[in-house]
């Protein structure tokens, strides 16, 4: 049974697109059939982070409006063959998306994939509510920082009231993904700790992604970090989070960067 | 003094935590109804479960919020009373 997952946060720049790409790739790398769908109409970036920006021909709006078939718009990943991308439109505005149109496309995707991961735009406007409306579960991406935690609280409120599940009186499954976490700063009292954020937001924890230079490197080269550097701390954290999404019981740790002999000798990598 | 300053400057996370707790308590009251439907469903279920066996899906809670009035719809499908009472006794 296919599962629709929305990756959301309210605040921009906390790592929704990076997390969509990384979780999607990690699930696909374990053999699951995954499609990542960009809902950020007008400001699409999932294609760029996935390294597929030059392969976009048709997009979600073309499919919603019947100008293209779903199969024409889906972009199959060249590295993992069970991973696909459905890009957003860069030129149209978000009013071109309708609730019925989106529901129809998602129903069609349910036939083809095990996981449909929707990358929500920032904010709490129509784009964000459309991305979450049909979801079975939500990943709330949060930085250990006051404005991000506040916005996540607001988004959790919307997940519990403005989604199809909430309207039917069903419970929305919500997971917290804490990103850009710095264990040392949290220990020194300079940054909100995991427990602080969990106590405030009171939703279960999916994973802790450590602040890592490798995340920027991955987006620079257009590869999800679980593909570009699976052994990195952030890469391993995303693999663990993906396993938890599949129901595996993985002990919660914050992975640390492993340094090889060359790394120890030269301090940091050049490339 | 400078040492005190140094120490208080470093530990800013407890301040962040306290500010958030106060702010969100207020904002939840304004935007409200966070998980209200789910909470109501759980509590109604718990009350009924005290007296008879009931399945989770048999209690449906729906909140419709309009501009002037809101309605709370609670739909409880009762099991066969004799059977349920017998089940609850075991």
PDB file of N, CA and C in Angstrom, chain A residues 7 13-26 36 45-46 49-50 117 119-120 141 177 179-180 209 212 214-220 223-226 234 238:
ATOM      1  N   UNK A   7       6.766  16.508   3.328  1.00  0.00           N
ATOM      2  CA  UNK A   7       7.902  17.062   4.057  1.00  0.00           C
ATOM      3  C   UNK A   7       7.646  18.564   4.167  1.00  0.00           C
ATOM      4  N   UNK A  13      14.156  27.391   4.236  1.00  0.00           N
ATOM      5  CA  UNK A  13      15.593  27.253   4.440  1.00  0.00           C
ATOM      6  C   UNK A  13      16.026  26.317   5.550  1.00  0.00           C
ATOM      7  N   UNK A  14      15.091  25.487   6.056  1.00  0.00           N
ATOM      8  CA  UNK A  14      15.482  24.593   7.149  1.00  0.00           C
ATOM      9  C   UNK A  14      15.928  23.215   6.653  1.00  0.00           C
ATOM     10  N   UNK A  15      15.667  22.945   5.364  1.00  0.00           N
ATOM     11  CA  UNK A  15      16.140  21.671   4.799  1.00  0.00           C
ATOM     12  C   UNK A  15      15.048  20.750   4.282  1.00  0.00           C
ATOM     13  N   UNK A  16      13.912  21.318   3.890  1.00  0.00           N
ATOM     14  CA  UNK A  16      12.820  20.479   3.355  1.00  0.00           C
ATOM     15  C   UNK A  16      13.251  19.766   2.073  1.00  0.00           C
ATOM     16  N   UNK A  17      13.782  20.534   1.129  1.00  0.00           N
ATOM     17  CA  UNK A  17      14.127  19.961  -0.172  1.00  0.00           C
ATOM     18  C   UNK A  17      15.282  18.963  -0.030  1.00  0.00           C
ATOM     19  N   UNK A  18      16.296  19.323   0.740  1.00  0.00           N
ATOM     20  CA  UNK A  18      17.421  18.420   1.000  1.00  0.00           C
ATOM     21  C   UNK A  18      16.917  17.130   1.639  1.00  0.00           C
ATOM     22  N   UNK A  19      15.997  17.264   2.606  1.00  0.00           N
ATOM     23  CA  UNK A  19      15.485  16.087   3.308  1.00  0.00           C
ATOM     24  C   UNK A  19      14.590  15.243   2.412  1.00  0.00           C
ATOM     25  N   UNK A  20      13.793  15.897   1.559  1.00  0.00           N
ATOM     26  CA  UNK A  20      12.960  15.152   0.606  1.00  0.00           C
ATOM     27  C   UNK A  20      13.852  14.298  -0.293  1.00  0.00           C
ATOM     28  N   UNK A  21      14.891  14.939  -0.849  1.00  0.00           N
ATOM     29  CA  UNK A  21      15.792  14.237  -1.768  1.00  0.00           C
ATOM     30  C   UNK A  21      16.528  13.101  -1.042  1.00  0.00           C
ATOM     31  N   UNK A  22      17.009  13.381   0.161  1.00  0.00           N
ATOM     32  CA  UNK A  22      17.831  12.392   0.873  1.00  0.00           C
ATOM     33  C   UNK A  22      17.001  11.218   1.367  1.00  0.00           C
ATOM     34  N   UNK A  23      15.823  11.506   1.957  1.00  0.00           N
ATOM     35  CA  UNK A  23      14.953  10.416   2.430  1.00  0.00           C
ATOM     36  C   UNK A  23      14.441   9.602   1.245  1.00  0.00           C
ATOM     37  N   UNK A  24      14.076  10.321   0.172  1.00  0.00           N
ATOM     38  CA  UNK A  24      13.574   9.643  -1.025  1.00  0.00           C
ATOM     39  C   UNK A  24      14.631   8.715  -1.598  1.00  0.00           C
ATOM     40  N   UNK A  25      15.855   9.226  -1.732  1.00  0.00           N
ATOM     41  CA  UNK A  25      16.935   8.412  -2.281  1.00  0.00           C
ATOM     42  C   UNK A  25      17.238   7.236  -1.354  1.00  0.00           C
ATOM     43  N   UNK A  26      17.280   7.495  -0.039  1.00  0.00           N
ATOM     44  CA  UNK A  26      17.600   6.424   0.915  1.00  0.00           C
ATOM     45  C   UNK A  26      16.568   5.303   0.830  1.00  0.00           C
ATOM     46  N   UNK A  36       9.546  11.483  -5.714  1.00  0.00           N
ATOM     47  CA  UNK A  36       9.574  12.737  -4.965  1.00  0.00           C
ATOM     48  C   UNK A  36       8.859  13.792  -5.824  1.00  0.00           C
ATOM     49  N   UNK A  45      13.000  23.660  -6.822  1.00  0.00           N
ATOM     50  CA  UNK A  45      14.418  23.420  -6.586  1.00  0.00           C
ATOM     51  C   UNK A  45      14.767  21.955  -6.401  1.00  0.00           C
ATOM     52  N   UNK A  46      13.741  21.132  -6.226  1.00  0.00           N
ATOM     53  CA  UNK A  46      14.010  19.705  -6.012  1.00  0.00           C
ATOM     54  C   UNK A  46      14.757  19.113  -7.213  1.00  0.00           C
ATOM     55  N   UNK A  49      18.467  20.016  -6.783  1.00  0.00           N
ATOM     56  CA  UNK A  49      19.094  19.254  -5.704  1.00  0.00           C
ATOM     57  C   UNK A  49      19.272  17.786  -6.099  1.00  0.00           C
ATOM     58  N   UNK A  50      18.339  17.288  -6.941  1.00  0.00           N
ATOM     59  CA  UNK A  50      18.429  15.898  -7.409  1.00  0.00           C
ATOM     60  C   UNK A  50      19.338  15.764  -8.632  1.00  0.00           C
ATOM     61  N   UNK A 117       6.627  11.164  -1.919  1.00  0.00           N
ATOM     62  CA  UNK A 117       7.142  12.143  -0.959  1.00  0.00           C
ATOM     63  C   UNK A 117       6.954  13.551  -1.529  1.00  0.00           C
ATOM     64  N   UNK A 119       7.376  17.471  -1.468  1.00  0.00           N
ATOM     65  CA  UNK A 119       8.210  18.549  -0.937  1.00  0.00           C
ATOM     66  C   UNK A 119       7.357  19.816  -0.893  1.00  0.00           C
ATOM     67  N   UNK A 120       7.005  20.244   0.315  1.00  0.00           N
ATOM     68  CA  UNK A 120       6.109  21.392   0.474  1.00  0.00           C
ATOM     69  C   UNK A 120       6.854  22.708   0.285  1.00  0.00           C
ATOM     70  N   UNK A 141      10.248  19.228   9.337  1.00  0.00           N
ATOM     71  CA  UNK A 141      11.682  19.529   9.389  1.00  0.00           C
ATOM     72  C   UNK A 141      11.886  20.778  10.247  1.00  0.00           C
ATOM     73  N   UNK A 177      11.889  15.797  12.195  1.00  0.00           N
ATOM     74  CA  UNK A 177      13.255  15.604  11.696  1.00  0.00           C
ATOM     75  C   UNK A 177      14.040  16.860  12.075  1.00  0.00           C
ATOM     76  N   UNK A 179      17.132  19.053  11.930  1.00  0.00           N
ATOM     77  CA  UNK A 179      18.259  19.191  11.006  1.00  0.00           C
ATOM     78  C   UNK A 179      19.214  20.291  11.467  1.00  0.00           C
ATOM     79  N   UNK A 180      20.414  20.277  10.917  1.00  0.00           N
ATOM     80  CA  UNK A 180      21.474  21.238  11.241  1.00  0.00           C
ATOM     81  C   UNK A 180      21.795  21.236  12.735  1.00  0.00           C
ATOM     82  N   UNK A 209      19.709  15.132  12.098  1.00  0.00           N
ATOM     83  CA  UNK A 209      20.710  15.266  11.041  1.00  0.00           C
ATOM     84  C   UNK A 209      21.746  16.288  11.505  1.00  0.00           C
ATOM     85  N   UNK A 212      26.503  19.607   8.685  1.00  0.00           N
ATOM     86  CA  UNK A 212      27.602  18.948   7.975  1.00  0.00           C
ATOM     87  C   UNK A 212      27.951  19.694   6.696  1.00  0.00           C
ATOM     88  N   UNK A 214      29.103  18.337   4.237  1.00  0.00           N
ATOM     89  CA  UNK A 214      28.792  17.429   3.141  1.00  0.00           C
ATOM     90  C   UNK A 214      27.425  17.703   2.517  1.00  0.00           C
ATOM     91  N   UNK A 215      26.517  18.315   3.301  1.00  0.00           N
ATOM     92  CA  UNK A 215      25.178  18.596   2.776  1.00  0.00           C
ATOM     93  C   UNK A 215      25.254  19.634   1.652  1.00  0.00           C
ATOM     94  N   UNK A 216      26.054  20.670   1.853  1.00  0.00           N
ATOM     95  CA  UNK A 216      26.222  21.695   0.820  1.00  0.00           C
ATOM     96  C   UNK A 216      26.945  21.105  -0.395  1.00  0.00           C
ATOM     97  N   UNK A 217      27.919  20.267  -0.116  1.00  0.00           N
ATOM     98  CA  UNK A 217      28.654  19.632  -1.209  1.00  0.00           C
ATOM     99  C   UNK A 217      27.702  18.796  -2.071  1.00  0.00           C
ATOM    100  N   UNK A 218      26.789  18.085  -1.396  1.00  0.00           N
ATOM    101  CA  UNK A 218      25.827  17.246  -2.130  1.00  0.00           C
ATOM    102  C   UNK A 218      24.943  18.098  -3.027  1.00  0.00           C
ATOM    103  N   UNK A 219      24.451  19.228  -2.513  1.00  0.00           N
ATOM    104  CA  UNK A 219      23.579  20.049  -3.359  1.00  0.00           C
ATOM    105  C   UNK A 219      24.385  20.743  -4.457  1.00  0.00           C
ATOM    106  N   UNK A 220      25.646  21.063  -4.176  1.00  0.00           N
ATOM    107  CA  UNK A 220      26.507  21.640  -5.220  1.00  0.00           C
ATOM    108  C   UNK A 220      26.603  20.726  -6.439  1.00  0.00           C
ATOM    109  N   UNK A 223      23.407  15.766  -6.102  1.00  0.00           N
ATOM    110  CA  UNK A 223      23.171  14.372  -5.720  1.00  0.00           C
ATOM    111  C   UNK A 223      22.701  14.330  -4.268  1.00  0.00           C
ATOM    112  N   UNK A 224      21.618  13.593  -3.974  1.00  0.00           N
ATOM    113  CA  UNK A 224      21.246  13.444  -2.558  1.00  0.00           C
ATOM    114  C   UNK A 224      22.436  12.888  -1.782  1.00  0.00           C
ATOM    115  N   UNK A 225      22.601  13.317  -0.537  1.00  0.00           N
ATOM    116  CA  UNK A 225      23.807  12.952   0.217  1.00  0.00           C
ATOM    117  C   UNK A 225      23.920  11.449   0.446  1.00  0.00           C
ATOM    118  N   UNK A 226      22.779  10.740   0.456  1.00  0.00           N
ATOM    119  CA  UNK A 226      22.832   9.286   0.647  1.00  0.00           C
ATOM    120  C   UNK A 226      23.437   8.594  -0.572  1.00  0.00           C
ATOM    121  N   UNK A 234      25.793  12.992   7.986  1.00  0.00           N
ATOM    122  CA  UNK A 234      24.434  13.344   7.574  1.00  0.00           C
ATOM    123  C   UNK A 234      23.829  12.223   6.720  1.00  0.00           C
ATOM    124  N   UNK A 238      20.374  10.178   7.558  1.00  0.00           N
ATOM    125  CA  UNK A 238      19.216  10.053   6.657  1.00  0.00           C
ATOM    126  C   UNK A 238      18.860   8.576   6.414  1.00  0.00           C
TER     127      UNK A 238
END
